[in-house]
mmCIF file of C-alpha atoms in Angstrom:
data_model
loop_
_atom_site.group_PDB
_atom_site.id
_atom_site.type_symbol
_atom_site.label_atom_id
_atom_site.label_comp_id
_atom_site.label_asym_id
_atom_site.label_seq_id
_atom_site.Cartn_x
_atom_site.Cartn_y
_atom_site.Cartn_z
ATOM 1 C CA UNK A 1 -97.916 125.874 -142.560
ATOM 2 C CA UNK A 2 -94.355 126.197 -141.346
ATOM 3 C CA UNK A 3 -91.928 123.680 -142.790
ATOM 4 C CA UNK A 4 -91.120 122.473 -139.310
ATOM 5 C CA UNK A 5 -94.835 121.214 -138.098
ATOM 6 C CA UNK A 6 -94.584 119.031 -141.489
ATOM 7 C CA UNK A 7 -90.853 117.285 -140.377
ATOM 8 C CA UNK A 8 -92.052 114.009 -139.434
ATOM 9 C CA UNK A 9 -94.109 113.813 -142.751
ATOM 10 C CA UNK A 10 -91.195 113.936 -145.141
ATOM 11 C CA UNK A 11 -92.749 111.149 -147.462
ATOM 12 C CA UNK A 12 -96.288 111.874 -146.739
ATOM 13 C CA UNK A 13 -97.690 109.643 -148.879
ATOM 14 C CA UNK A 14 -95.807 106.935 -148.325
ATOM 15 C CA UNK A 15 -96.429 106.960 -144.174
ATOM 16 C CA UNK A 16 -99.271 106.995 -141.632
ATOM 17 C CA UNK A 17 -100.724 110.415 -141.226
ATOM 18 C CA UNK A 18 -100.072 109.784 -137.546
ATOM 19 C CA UNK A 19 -97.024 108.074 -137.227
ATOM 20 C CA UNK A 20 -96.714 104.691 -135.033
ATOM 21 C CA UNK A 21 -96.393 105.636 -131.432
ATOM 22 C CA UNK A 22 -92.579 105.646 -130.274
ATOM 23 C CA UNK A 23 -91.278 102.891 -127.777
ATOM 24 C CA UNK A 24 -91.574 105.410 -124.936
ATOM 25 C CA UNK A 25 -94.688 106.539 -125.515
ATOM 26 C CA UNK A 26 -96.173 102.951 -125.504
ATOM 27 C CA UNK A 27 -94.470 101.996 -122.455
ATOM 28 C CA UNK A 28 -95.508 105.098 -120.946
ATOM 29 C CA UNK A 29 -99.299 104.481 -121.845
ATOM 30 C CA UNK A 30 -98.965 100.896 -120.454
ATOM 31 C CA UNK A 31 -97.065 102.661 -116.691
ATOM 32 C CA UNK A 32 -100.152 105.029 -116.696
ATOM 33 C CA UNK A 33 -102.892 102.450 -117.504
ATOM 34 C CA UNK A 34 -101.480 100.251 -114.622
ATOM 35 C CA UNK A 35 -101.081 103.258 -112.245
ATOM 36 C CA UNK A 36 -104.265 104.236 -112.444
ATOM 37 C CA UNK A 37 -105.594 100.898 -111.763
ATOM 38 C CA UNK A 38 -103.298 100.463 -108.236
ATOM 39 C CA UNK A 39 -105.052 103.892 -107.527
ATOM 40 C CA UNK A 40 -108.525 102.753 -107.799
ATOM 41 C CA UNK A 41 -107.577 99.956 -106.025
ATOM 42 C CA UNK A 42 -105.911 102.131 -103.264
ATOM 43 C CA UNK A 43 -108.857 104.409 -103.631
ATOM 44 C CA UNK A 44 -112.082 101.967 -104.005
ATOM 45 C CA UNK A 45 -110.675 99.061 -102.145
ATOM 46 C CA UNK A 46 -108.172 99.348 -100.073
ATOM 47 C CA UNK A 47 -108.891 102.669 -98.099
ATOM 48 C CA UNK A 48 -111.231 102.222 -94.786
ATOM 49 C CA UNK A 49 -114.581 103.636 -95.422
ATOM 50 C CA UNK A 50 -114.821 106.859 -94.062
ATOM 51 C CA UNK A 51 -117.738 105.921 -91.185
ATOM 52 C CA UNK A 52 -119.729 109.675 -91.683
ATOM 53 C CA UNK A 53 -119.854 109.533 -95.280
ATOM 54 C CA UNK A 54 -119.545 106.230 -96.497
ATOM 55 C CA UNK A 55 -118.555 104.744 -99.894
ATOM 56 C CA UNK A 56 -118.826 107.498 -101.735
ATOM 57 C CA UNK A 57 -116.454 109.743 -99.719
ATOM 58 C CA UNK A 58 -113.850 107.666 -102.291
ATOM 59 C CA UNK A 59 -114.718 109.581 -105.292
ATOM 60 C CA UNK A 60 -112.064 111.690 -103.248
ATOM 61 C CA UNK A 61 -109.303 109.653 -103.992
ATOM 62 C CA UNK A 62 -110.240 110.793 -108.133
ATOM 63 C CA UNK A 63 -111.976 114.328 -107.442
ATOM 64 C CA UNK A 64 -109.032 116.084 -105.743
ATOM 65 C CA UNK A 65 -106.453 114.418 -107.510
ATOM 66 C CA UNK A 66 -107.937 115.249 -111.367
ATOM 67 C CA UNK A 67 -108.134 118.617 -110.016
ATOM 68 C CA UNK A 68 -104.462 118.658 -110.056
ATOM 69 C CA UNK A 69 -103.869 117.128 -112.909
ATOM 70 C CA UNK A 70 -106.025 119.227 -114.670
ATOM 71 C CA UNK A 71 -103.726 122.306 -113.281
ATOM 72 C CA UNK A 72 -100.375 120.468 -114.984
ATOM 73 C CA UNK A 73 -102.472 120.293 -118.301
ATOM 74 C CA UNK A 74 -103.667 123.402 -118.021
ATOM 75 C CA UNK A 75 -99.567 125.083 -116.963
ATOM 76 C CA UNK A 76 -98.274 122.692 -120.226
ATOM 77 C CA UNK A 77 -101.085 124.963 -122.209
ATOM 78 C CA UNK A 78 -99.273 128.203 -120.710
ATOM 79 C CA UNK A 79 -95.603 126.765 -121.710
ATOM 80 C CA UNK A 80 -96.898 126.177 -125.004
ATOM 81 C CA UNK A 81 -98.266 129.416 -125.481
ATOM 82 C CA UNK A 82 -95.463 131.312 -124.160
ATOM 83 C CA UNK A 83 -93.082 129.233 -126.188
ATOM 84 C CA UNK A 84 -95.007 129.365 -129.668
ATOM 85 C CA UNK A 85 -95.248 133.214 -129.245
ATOM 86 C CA UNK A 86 -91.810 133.476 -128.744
ATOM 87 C CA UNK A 87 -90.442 130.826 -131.531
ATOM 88 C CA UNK A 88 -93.768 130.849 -133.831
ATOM 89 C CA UNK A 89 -93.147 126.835 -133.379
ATOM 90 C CA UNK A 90 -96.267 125.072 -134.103
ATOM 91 C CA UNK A 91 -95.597 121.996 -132.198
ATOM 92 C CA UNK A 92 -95.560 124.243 -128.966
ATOM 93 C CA UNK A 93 -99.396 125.615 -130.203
ATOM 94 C CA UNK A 94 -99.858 121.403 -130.292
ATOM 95 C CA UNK A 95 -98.647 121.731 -127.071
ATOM 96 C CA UNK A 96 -100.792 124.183 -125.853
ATOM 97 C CA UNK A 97 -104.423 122.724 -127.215
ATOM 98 C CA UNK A 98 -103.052 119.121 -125.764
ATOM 99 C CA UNK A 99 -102.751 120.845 -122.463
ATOM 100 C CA UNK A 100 -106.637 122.549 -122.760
ATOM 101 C CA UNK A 101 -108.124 119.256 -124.156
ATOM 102 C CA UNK A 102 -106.751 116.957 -120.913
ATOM 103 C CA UNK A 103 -106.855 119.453 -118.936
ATOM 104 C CA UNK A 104 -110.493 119.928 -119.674
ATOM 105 C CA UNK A 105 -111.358 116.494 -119.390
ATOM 106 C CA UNK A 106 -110.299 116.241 -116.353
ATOM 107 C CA UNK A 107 -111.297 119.242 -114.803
ATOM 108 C CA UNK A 108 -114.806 117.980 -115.802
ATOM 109 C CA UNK A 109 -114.135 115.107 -114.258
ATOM 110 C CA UNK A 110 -113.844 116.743 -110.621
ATOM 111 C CA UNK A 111 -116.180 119.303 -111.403
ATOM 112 C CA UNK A 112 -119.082 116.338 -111.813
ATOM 113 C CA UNK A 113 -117.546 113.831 -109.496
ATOM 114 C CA UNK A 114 -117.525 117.108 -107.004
ATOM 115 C CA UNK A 115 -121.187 117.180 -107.987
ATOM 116 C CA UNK A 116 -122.375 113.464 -107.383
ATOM 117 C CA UNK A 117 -120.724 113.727 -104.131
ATOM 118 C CA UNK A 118 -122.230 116.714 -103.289
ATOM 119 C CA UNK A 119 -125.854 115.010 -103.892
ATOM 120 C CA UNK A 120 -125.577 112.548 -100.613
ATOM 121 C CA UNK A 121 -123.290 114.832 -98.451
ATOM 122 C CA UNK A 122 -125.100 118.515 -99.767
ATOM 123 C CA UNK A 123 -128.381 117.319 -100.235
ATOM 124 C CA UNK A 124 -127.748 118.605 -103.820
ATOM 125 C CA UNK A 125 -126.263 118.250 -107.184
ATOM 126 C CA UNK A 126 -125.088 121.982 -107.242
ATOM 127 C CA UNK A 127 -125.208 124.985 -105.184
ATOM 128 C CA UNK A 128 -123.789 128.321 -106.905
ATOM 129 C CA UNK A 129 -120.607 128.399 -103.618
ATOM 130 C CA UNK A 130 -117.638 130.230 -104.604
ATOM 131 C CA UNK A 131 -115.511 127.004 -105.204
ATOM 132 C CA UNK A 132 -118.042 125.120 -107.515
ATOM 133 C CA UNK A 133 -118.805 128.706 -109.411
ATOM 134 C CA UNK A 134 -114.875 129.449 -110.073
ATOM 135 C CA UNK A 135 -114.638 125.392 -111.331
ATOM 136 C CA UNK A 136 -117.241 125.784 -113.360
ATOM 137 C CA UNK A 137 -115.932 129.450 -114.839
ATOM 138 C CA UNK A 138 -112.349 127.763 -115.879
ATOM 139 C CA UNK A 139 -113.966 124.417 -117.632
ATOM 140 C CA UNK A 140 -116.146 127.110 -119.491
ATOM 141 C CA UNK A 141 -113.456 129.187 -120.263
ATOM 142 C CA UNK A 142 -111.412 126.202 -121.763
ATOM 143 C CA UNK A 143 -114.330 124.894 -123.699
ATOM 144 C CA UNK A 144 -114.833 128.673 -124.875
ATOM 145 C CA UNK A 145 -110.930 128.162 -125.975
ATOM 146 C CA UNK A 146 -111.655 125.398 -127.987
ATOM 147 C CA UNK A 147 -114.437 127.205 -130.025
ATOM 148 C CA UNK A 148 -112.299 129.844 -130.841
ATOM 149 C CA UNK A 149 -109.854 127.466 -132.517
ATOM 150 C CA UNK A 150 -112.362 125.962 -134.427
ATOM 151 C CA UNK A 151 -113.407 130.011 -135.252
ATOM 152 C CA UNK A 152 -110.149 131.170 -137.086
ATOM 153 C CA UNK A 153 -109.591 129.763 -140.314
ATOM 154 C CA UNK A 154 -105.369 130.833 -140.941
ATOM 155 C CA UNK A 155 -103.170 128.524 -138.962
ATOM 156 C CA UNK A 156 -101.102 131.518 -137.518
ATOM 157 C CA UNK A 157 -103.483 133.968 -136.581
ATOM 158 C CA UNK A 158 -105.423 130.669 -134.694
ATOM 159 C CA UNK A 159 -102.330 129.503 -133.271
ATOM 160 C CA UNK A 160 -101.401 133.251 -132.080
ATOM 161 C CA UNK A 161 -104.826 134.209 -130.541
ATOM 162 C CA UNK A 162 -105.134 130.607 -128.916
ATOM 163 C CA UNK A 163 -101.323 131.442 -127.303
ATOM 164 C CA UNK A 164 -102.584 134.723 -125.721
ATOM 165 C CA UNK A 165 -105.715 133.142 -124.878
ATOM 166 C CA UNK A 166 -104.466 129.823 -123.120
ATOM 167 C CA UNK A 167 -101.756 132.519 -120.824
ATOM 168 C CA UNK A 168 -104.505 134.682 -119.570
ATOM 169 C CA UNK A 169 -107.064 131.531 -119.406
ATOM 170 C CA UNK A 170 -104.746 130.194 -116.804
ATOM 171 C CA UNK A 171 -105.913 133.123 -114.377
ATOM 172 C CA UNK A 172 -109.615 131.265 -113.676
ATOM 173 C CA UNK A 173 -107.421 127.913 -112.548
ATOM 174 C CA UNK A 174 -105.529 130.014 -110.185
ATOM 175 C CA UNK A 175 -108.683 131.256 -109.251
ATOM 176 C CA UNK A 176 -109.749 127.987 -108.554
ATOM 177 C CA UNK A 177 -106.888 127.004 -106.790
ATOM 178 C CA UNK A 178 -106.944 129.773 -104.422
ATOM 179 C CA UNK A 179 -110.140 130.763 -103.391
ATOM 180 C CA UNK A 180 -111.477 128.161 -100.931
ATOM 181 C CA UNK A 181 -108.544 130.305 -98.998
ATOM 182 C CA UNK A 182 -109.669 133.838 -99.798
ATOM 183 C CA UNK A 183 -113.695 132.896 -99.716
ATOM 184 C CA UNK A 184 -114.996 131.846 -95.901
ATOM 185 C CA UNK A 185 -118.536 131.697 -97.169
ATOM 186 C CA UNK A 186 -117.536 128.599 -99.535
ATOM 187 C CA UNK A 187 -119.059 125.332 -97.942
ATOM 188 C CA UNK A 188 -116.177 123.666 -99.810
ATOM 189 C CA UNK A 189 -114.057 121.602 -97.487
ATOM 190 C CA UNK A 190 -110.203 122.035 -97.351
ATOM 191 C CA UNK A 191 -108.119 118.674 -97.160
ATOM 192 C CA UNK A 192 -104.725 120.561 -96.419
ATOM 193 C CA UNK A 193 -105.118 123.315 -92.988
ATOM 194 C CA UNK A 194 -108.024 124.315 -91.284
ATOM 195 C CA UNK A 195 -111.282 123.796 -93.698
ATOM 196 C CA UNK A 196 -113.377 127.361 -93.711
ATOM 197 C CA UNK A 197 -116.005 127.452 -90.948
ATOM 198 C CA UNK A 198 -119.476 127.194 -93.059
ATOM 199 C CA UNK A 199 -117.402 123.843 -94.732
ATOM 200 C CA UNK A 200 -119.946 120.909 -95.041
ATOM 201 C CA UNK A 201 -118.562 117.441 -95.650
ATOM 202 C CA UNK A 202 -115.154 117.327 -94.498
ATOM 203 C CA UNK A 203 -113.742 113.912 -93.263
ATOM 204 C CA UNK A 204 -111.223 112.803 -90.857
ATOM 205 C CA UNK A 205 -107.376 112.104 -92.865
ATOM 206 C CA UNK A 206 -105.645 109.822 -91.527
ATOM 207 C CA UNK A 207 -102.618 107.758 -92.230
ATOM 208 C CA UNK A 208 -104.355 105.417 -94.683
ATOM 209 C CA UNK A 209 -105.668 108.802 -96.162
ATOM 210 C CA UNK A 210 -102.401 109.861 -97.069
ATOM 211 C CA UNK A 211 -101.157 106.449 -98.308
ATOM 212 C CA UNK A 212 -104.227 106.202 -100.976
ATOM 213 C CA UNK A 213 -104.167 109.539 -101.919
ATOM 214 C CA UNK A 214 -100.397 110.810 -102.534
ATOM 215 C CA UNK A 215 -100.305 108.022 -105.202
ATOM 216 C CA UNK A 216 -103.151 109.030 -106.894
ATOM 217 C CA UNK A 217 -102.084 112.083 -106.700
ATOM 218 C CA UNK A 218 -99.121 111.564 -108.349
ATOM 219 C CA UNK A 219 -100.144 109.439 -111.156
ATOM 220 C CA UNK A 220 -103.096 112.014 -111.986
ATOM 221 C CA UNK A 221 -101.199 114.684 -112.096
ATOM 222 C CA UNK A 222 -98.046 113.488 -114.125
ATOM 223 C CA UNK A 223 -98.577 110.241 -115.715
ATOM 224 C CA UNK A 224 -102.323 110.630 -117.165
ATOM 225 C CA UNK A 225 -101.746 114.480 -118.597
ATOM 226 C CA UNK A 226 -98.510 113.657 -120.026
ATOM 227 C CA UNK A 227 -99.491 110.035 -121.688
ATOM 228 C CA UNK A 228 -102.629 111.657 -122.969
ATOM 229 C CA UNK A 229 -100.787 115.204 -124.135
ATOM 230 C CA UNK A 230 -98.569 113.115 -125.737
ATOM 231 C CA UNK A 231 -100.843 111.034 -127.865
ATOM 232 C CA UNK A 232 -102.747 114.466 -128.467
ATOM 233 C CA UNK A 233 -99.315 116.151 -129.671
ATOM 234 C CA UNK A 234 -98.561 113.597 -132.019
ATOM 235 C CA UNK A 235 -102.487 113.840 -133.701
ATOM 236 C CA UNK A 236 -101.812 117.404 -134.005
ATOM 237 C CA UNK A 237 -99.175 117.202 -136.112
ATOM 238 C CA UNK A 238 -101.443 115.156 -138.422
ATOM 239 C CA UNK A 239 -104.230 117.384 -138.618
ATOM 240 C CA UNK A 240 -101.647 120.517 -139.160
ATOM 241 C CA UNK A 241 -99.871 117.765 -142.001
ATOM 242 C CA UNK A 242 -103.648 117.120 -143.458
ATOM 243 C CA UNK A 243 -104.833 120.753 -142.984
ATOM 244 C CA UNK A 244 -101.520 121.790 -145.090
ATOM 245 C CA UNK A 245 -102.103 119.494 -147.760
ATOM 246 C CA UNK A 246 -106.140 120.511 -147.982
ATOM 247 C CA UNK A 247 -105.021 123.995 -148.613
ATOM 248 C CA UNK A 248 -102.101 123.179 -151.112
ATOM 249 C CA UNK A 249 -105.020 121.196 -153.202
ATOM 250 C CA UNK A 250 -107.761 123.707 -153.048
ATOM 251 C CA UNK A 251 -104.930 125.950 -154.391
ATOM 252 C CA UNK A 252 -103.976 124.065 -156.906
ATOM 253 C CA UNK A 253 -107.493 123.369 -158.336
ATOM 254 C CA UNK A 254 -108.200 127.204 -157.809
ATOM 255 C CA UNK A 255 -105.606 128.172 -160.273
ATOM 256 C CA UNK B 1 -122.672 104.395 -91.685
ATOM 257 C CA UNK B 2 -124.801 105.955 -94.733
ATOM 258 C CA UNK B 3 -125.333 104.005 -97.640
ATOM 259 C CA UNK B 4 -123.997 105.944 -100.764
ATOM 260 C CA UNK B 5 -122.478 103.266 -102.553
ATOM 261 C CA UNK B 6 -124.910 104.074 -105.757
ATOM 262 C CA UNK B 7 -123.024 107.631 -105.612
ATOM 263 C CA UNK B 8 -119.704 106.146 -105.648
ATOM 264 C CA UNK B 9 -120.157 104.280 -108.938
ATOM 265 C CA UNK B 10 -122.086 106.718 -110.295
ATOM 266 C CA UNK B 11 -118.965 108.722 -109.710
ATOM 267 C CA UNK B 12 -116.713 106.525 -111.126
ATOM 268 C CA UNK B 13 -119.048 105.941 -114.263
ATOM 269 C CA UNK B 14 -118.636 109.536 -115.298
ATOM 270 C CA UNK B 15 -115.106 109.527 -114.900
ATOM 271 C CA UNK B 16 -114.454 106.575 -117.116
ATOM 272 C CA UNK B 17 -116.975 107.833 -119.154
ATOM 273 C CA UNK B 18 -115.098 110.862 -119.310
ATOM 274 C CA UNK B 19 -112.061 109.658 -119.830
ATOM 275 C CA UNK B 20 -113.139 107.203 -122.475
ATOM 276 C CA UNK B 21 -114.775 109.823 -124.789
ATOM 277 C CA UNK B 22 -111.616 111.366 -124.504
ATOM 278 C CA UNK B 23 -109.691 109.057 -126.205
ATOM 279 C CA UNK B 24 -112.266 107.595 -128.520
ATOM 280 C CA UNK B 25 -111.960 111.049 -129.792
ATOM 281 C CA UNK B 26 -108.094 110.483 -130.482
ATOM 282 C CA UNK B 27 -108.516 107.361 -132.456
ATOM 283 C CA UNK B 28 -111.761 108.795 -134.218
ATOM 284 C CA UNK B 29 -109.759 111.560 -135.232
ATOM 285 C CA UNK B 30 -106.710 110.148 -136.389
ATOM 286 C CA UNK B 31 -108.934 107.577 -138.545
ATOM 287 C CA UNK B 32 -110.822 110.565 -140.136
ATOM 288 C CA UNK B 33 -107.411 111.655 -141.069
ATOM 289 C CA UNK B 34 -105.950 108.688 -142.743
ATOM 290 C CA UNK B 35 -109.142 108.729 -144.810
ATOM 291 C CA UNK B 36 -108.640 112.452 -145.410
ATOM 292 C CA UNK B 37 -105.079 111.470 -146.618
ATOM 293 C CA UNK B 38 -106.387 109.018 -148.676
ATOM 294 C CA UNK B 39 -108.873 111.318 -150.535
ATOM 295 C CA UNK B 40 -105.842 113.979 -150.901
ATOM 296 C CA UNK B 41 -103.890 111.305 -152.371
ATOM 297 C CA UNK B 42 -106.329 110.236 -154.735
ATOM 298 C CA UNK B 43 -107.060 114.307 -155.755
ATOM 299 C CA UNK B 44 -102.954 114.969 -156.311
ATOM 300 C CA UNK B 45 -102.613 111.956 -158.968
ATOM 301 C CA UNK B 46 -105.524 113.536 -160.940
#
C-alpha cells in the first residue's frame, strides 16, 4: 500500500473509513437522481406510444441509453488502467474497477431490458444473434474481471493485471458497438441509418423520439456513471485504507 | 395496438432492481468497513 492511496486517512482512527461525501458530490447525486426521474417521465409518460409495439417499445428510452453509459464506464476503466500503469497511482486502479462495476450494471441492465423486450416483439427471451451474443460476451468478460480481482491477493500485482485486463477488455464493447454494422444476419434493429435487412422490431423515430431520448441519453451516459464512479472511488479508498491496516496487524501479531 | 404493458414494467423492475443492488452494495460495503475499522482499532490498543 502506497502512501498516496492512504492520503485522505491521515488520522485514521480518528475519521470515517469513508469519508463524508464532498459538497459536489452530494449535489451531483441529487442532479442525477432528478435527471433520471424527468427521463422516465420523458420516456414512460410523455412519449406517444409507439402504435406497432406498444408500451413496452419505452424500455427504449433506458435500453439504448444504458448501453451508452455503460461504454463511458467502461472507457473511465481504460483511463484508469492506462494511467495506473503509467504512474502506479492506486486511485486510478479505483478508477478503473469503478468504471467495470457501473459499467457492468448497466450493461446488464440493457442486456435484460433488451431481453424482456425481445419476449413480446421476438417471440422470445433470447436468441443467440450476433448483437445479443457480443452483449452478453462483454458483461461476461467484466464479471470475469471482477473475479480476478478478488483472485490476487498483493495489491500491486492485482492492481497491475486488472490495468492490462480492463485495456484489452474494452475490445468486446467495441465489439458491441460495432457489429450490428459489420453483421447483416443480426435481427437487431439500428436506431441511427438504415437498420440491417433481417432487423425485427424496429419503430418509426420521430420528433418526439428524439426529444425523449437525447435527454436520456445524456443523463445515462454522464450523470449516472460519474455520480455512481464517484461514490465507488471514494469506497475504494476505504477498502485499500482497511486492507492496509489488516496487513500491518497480521504483521505485527506474526512477529 | 398490442398490449405489452406487463413487459414494460417488468422492464423497468429489473432496471431499478438493478440499479438498487448496486448501490445497496456501496452502503453494505462501506458499513462492513467501519466495523472492520472498528475491530482493527480494538486489535492495535492490545
Amino acid at each position: 500500500m502506497s502512501a498516496s492511496s492512504l492520503s485522505q486517512h491521515d488520522n485514521p482512527s480518528a475519521q470515517a473509513v469513508v469519508p463524508r461525501a464532498p459538497r459536489n458530490l452530494l449535489i451531483l447525486t441529487v442532479v442525477t437522481a432528478v435527471a433520471v426521474l424527468v427521463g422516465l417521465y420523458l420516456g414512460l409518460v410523455w412519449v406517444h406510444t409507439d402504435p406497432d409495439q406498444g408500451q413496452v417499445q419505452r424500455l427504449f428510452y433506458v435500453h439504448m441509453p444504458s448501453f451508452f453509459g455503460a461504454f463511458a464506464a467502461f472507457g473511465a476503466a481504460v483511463v484508469g488502467g492506462i494511467a495506473y500503469l503509467r504512474t502506479r497511482n492506486p486511485r486510478w486502479d479505483a478508477l478503473a474497477v469503478s468504471g467495470v462495476e457501473v459499467g457492468l450494471a448497466l450493461s446488464l441492465v440493457n442486456l435484460l431490458t433488451g431481453s424482456v423486450w425481445a419476449r413480446p416483439i421476438w417471440n422470445t427471451w433470447w436468441t443467440w444473434d450476433p448483437r445479443l451474443t457480443s452483449a452478453a460476451i462483454m458483461c461476461l468478460t467484466y464479471a470475469a474481471y471482477l473475479m480476478l480481482r478478488g483472485a490476487i491477493e498483493n495489491p500491486d500485482t492485482r492492481r497491475r493485471f486488472s490495468a492490462v485486463y480492463a485495456i484489452l477488455a474494452f475490445s468486446t464493447v467495441i465489439l458491441t458497438l460495432i457489429i450490428i454494422r459489420i453483421r447483416p444476419d443480426t435481427i437487431h434493429p439500428v436506431v441511427v441509418g438504415a437498420s440491417p435487412q433481417n432487423a425485427e422490431g424496429t419503430f418509426e423515430a420521430t420528433r418526439s423520439t428524439a426529444v425523449a431520448l437525447i435527454p436520456n441519453l445524456l443523463i445515462w451516459t454522464i450523470l449516472v456513471p460519474w455520480a455512481l464512479m464517484w461514490w465507488r472511488v471514494r469506497l475504494q479508498a476505504g477498502i485499500d485504507w482497511v486492507a492496509a491496516r489488516k496487513a500491518a496487524v497480521m504483521e505485527r501479531e506474526g512477529n | 395496438m398490442p398490449e405489452t404493458a406487463d413487459y414494460l414494467w417488468l422492464g423497468m423492475a429489473v432496471t431499478l432492481g438493478i440499479m438498487g443492488v448496486l448501490v445497496a452494495s456501496y452502503v453494505a460495503r462501506a458499513r462492513g468497513l467501519e466495523k472492520d475499522a472498528a475491530l482493527l482499532d480494538e486489535l492495535e490498543k492490545e
